[in-house]
CSV table of C-alpha atoms in Angstrom, one decimal:
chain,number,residue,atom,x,y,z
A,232,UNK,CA,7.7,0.8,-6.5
A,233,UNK,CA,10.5,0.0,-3.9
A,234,UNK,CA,12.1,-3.3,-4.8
A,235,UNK,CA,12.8,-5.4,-1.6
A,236,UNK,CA,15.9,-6.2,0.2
A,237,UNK,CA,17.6,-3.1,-1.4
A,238,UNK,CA,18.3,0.0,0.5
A,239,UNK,CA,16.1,3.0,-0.1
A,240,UNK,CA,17.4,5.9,-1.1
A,241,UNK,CA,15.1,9.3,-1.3
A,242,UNK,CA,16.5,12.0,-3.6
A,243,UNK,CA,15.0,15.4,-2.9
A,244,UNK,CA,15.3,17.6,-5.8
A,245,UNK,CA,15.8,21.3,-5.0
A,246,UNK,CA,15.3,23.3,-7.9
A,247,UNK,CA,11.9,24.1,-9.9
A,248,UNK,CA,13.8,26.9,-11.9
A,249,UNK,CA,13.8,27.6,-15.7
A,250,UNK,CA,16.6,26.1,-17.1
A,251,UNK,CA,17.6,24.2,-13.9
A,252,UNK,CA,20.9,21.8,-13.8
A,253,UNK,CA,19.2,19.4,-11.1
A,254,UNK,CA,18.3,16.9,-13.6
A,255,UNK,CA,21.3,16.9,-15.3
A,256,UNK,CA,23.3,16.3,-12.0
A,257,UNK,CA,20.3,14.4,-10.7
A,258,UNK,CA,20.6,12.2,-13.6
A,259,UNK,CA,24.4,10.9,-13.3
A,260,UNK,CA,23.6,11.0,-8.7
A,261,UNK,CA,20.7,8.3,-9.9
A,262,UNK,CA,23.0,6.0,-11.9
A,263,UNK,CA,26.1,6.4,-9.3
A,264,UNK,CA,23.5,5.2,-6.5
A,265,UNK,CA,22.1,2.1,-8.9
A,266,UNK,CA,25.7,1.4,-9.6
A,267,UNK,CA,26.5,0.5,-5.6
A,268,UNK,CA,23.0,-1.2,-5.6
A,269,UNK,CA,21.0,1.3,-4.1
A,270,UNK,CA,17.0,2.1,-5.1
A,271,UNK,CA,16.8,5.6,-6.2
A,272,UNK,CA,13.3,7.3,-5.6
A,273,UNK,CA,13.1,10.6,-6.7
A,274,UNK,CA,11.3,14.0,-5.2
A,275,UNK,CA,11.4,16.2,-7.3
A,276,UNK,CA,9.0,19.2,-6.7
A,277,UNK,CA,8.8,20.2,-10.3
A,278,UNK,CA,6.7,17.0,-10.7
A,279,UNK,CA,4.7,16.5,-7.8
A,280,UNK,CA,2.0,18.6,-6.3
A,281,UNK,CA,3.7,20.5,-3.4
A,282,UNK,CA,2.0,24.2,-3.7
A,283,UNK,CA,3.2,27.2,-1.4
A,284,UNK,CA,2.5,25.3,2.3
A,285,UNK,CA,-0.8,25.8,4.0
A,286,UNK,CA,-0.9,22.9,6.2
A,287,UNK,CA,1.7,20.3,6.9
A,288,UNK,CA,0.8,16.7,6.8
A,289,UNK,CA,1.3,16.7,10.7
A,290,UNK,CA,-0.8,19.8,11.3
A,291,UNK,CA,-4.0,18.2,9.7
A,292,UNK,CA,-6.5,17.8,12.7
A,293,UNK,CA,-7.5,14.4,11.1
A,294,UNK,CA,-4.6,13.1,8.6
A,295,UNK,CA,-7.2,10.9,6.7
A,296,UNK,CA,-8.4,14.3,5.6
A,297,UNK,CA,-5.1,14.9,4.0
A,298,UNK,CA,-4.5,14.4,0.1
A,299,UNK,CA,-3.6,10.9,-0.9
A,300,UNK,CA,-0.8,11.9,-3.0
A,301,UNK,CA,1.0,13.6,0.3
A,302,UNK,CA,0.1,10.5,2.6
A,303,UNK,CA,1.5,7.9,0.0
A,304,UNK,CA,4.7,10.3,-0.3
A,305,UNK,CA,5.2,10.4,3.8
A,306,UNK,CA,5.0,6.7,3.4
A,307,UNK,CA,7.9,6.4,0.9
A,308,UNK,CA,9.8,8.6,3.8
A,309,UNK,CA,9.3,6.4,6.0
A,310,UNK,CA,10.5,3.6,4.3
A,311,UNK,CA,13.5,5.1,3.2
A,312,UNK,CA,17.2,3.6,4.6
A,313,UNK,CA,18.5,7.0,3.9
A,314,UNK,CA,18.2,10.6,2.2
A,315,UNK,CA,20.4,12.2,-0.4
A,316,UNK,CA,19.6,16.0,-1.2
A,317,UNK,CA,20.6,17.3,-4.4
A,318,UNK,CA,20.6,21.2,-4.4
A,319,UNK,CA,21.3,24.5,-6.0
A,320,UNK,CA,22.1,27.6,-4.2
A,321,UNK,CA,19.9,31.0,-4.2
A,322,UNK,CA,20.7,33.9,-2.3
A,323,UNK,CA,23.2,32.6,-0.2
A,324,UNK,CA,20.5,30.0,1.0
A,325,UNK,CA,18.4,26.8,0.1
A,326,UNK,CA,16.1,27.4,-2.9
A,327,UNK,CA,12.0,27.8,-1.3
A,328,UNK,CA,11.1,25.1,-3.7
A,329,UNK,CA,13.2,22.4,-1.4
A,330,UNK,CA,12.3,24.1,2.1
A,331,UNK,CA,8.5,23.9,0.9
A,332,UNK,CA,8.5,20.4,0.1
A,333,UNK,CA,10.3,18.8,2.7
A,334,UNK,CA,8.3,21.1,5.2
A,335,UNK,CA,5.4,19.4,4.3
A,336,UNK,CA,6.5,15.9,6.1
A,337,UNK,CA,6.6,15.7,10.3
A,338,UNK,CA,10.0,14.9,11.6
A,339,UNK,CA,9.3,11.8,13.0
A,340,UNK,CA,9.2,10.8,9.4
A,341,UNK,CA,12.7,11.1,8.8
A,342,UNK,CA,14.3,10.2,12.0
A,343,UNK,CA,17.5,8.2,12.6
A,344,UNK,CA,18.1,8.0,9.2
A,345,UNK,CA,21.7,9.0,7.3
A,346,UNK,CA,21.1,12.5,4.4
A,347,UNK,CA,23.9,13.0,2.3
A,348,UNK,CA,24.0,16.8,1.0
A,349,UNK,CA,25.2,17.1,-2.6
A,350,UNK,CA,25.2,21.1,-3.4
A,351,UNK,CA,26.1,22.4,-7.1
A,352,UNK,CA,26.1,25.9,-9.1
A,353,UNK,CA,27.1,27.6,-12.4
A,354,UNK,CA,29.6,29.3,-10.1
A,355,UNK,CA,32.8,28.3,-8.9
A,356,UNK,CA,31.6,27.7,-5.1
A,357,UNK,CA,29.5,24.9,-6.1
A,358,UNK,CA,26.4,25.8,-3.5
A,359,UNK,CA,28.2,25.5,-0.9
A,360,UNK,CA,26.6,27.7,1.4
A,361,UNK,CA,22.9,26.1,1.1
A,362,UNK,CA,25.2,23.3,2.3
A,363,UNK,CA,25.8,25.1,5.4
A,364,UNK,CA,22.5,26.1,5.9
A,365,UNK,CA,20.8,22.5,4.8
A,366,UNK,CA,22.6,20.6,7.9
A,367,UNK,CA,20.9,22.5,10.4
A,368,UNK,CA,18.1,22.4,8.4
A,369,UNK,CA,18.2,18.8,7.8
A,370,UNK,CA,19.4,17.9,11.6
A,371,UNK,CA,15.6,19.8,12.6
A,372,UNK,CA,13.8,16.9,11.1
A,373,UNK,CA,15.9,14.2,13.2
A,374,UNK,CA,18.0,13.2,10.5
A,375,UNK,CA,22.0,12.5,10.9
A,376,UNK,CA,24.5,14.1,8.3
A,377,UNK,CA,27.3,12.2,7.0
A,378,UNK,CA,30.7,13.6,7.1
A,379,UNK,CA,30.9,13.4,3.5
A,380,UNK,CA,30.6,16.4,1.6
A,381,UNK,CA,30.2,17.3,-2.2
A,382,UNK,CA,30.1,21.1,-3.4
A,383,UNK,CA,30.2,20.6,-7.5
A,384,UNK,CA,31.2,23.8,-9.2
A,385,UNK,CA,30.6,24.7,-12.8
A,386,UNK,CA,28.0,22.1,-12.9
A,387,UNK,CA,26.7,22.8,-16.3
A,388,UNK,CA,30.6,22.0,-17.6
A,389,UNK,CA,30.6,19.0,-16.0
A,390,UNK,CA,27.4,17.4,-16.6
A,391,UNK,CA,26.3,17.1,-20.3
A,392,UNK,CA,22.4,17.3,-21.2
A,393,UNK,CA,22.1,13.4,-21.0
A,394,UNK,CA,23.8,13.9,-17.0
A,395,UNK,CA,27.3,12.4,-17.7
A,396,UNK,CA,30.0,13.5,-15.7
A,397,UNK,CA,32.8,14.7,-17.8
A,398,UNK,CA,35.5,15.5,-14.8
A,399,UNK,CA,36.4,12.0,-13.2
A,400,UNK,CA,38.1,14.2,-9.9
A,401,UNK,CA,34.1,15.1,-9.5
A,402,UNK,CA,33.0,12.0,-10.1
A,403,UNK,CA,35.2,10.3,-7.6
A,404,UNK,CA,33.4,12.8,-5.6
A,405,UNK,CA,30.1,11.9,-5.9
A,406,UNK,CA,31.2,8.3,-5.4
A,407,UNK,CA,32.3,8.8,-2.3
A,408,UNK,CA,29.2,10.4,-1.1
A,409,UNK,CA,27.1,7.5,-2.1
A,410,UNK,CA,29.2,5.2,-0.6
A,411,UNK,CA,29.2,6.8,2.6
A,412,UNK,CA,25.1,7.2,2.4
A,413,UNK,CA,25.8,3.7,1.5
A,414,UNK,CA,27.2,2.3,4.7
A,415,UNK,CA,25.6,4.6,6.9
A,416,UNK,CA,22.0,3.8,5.8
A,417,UNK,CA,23.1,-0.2,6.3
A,418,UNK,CA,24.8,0.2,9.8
A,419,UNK,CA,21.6,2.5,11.4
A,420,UNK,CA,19.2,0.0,9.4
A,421,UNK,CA,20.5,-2.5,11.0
A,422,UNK,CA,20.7,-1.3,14.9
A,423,UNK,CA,17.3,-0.2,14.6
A,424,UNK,CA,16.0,-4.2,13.8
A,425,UNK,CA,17.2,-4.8,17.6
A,426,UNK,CA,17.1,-1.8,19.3
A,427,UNK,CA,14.3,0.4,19.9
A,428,UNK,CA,14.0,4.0,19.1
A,429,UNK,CA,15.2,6.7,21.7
A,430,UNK,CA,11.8,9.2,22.2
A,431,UNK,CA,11.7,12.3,20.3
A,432,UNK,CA,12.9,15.3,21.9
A,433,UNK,CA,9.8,17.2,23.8
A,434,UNK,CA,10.0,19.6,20.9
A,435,UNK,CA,9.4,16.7,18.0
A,436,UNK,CA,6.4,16.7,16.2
A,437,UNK,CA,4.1,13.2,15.3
């Protein structure tokens, strides 16, 4: 349950795969955000119910006919002050497991809101190609990247089982991210309690 008067911050998880690193980074992201007084709330589509997409949310001819579980999450969306995506790399790309649950939600859930990307990998590249390809991605659902970025290589070096960072240069890192998430989520929180929303583009779905 959100706790008022903080900002909102949805995590999206991106990784369902065996022996996944998401929760270790996922783990240390979470305290870094409660740390600069942010609320955490975590997607993570190991735990929830997002199978292989049949019918978005938006598509449903009659939304009360949609599952509960997918109508309370859209509501948590669009609560949220801001985004923060957490993701691995696979095949040069975003892993199907993040693509399929954020698919799931209309854009007009998520727009003119701040995402922060936060890419990682066992490799020394640190994911930063899904990084590439999640702005786009991420811009498609009306959202607004930040200019901060945060590639973490090696990430099962870094982070230890419990999801401590043991490099301080990458957790400076991650800092900044959140504090940038930070201050963008206040400042378009804020212009958005006295000035109304632009229309979505012709293209924008309800």
């Amino acid at each position: 349950m959100a706790t008022p008067n903080k900002l909102k911050i949805v995590v999206f998880y991106g990784s369902t795969r065996t022996g996944r690193l998401v929760e270790r980074v996922g783990a240390f992201v979470k305290k870094v955000l409660v740390d600069k007084g942010l609320e955490p709330l975590i997607f993570d589509p190991e735990e929830m119910n997002f199978e292989m997409l049949k019918c978005a949310l938006h598509f449903y001819p009659n939304r009360d006919d949609a599952p509960q579980w997918l109508k309370d999450a859209d509501a948590v969306i669009r609560d949220a002050d801001g985004f923060l995506v957490v993701s691995t790399e696979y095949n040069s790309s975003i892993p199907p497991a993040l693509s399929n649950m954020l698919d799931h939600f209309p854009p007009a859930s998520f727009r003119h809101r701040p995402v922060g990307i936060l890419t990682y990998a066992k490799g020394y590249w640190g994911g930063i190609r899904a990084g590439v390809v999640l702005k786009p991605f991420l811009s498609d659902f009306g959202l607004v990247t930040i200019p901060a970025n945060c590639p973490i290589p090696t990430a099962g070096e870094v982070f230890d089982a419990a999801g401590n960072c043991k490099e301080e240069r990458i957790a400076k890192r991650v800092e900044r991210l959140v504090n940038e998430l930070r201050w963008y989520s206040a400042a378009l929180k804020s212009y958005r309690s006295i000035e109304t929303l632009p229309p979505p583009p012709m293209n924008a779905l309800a």
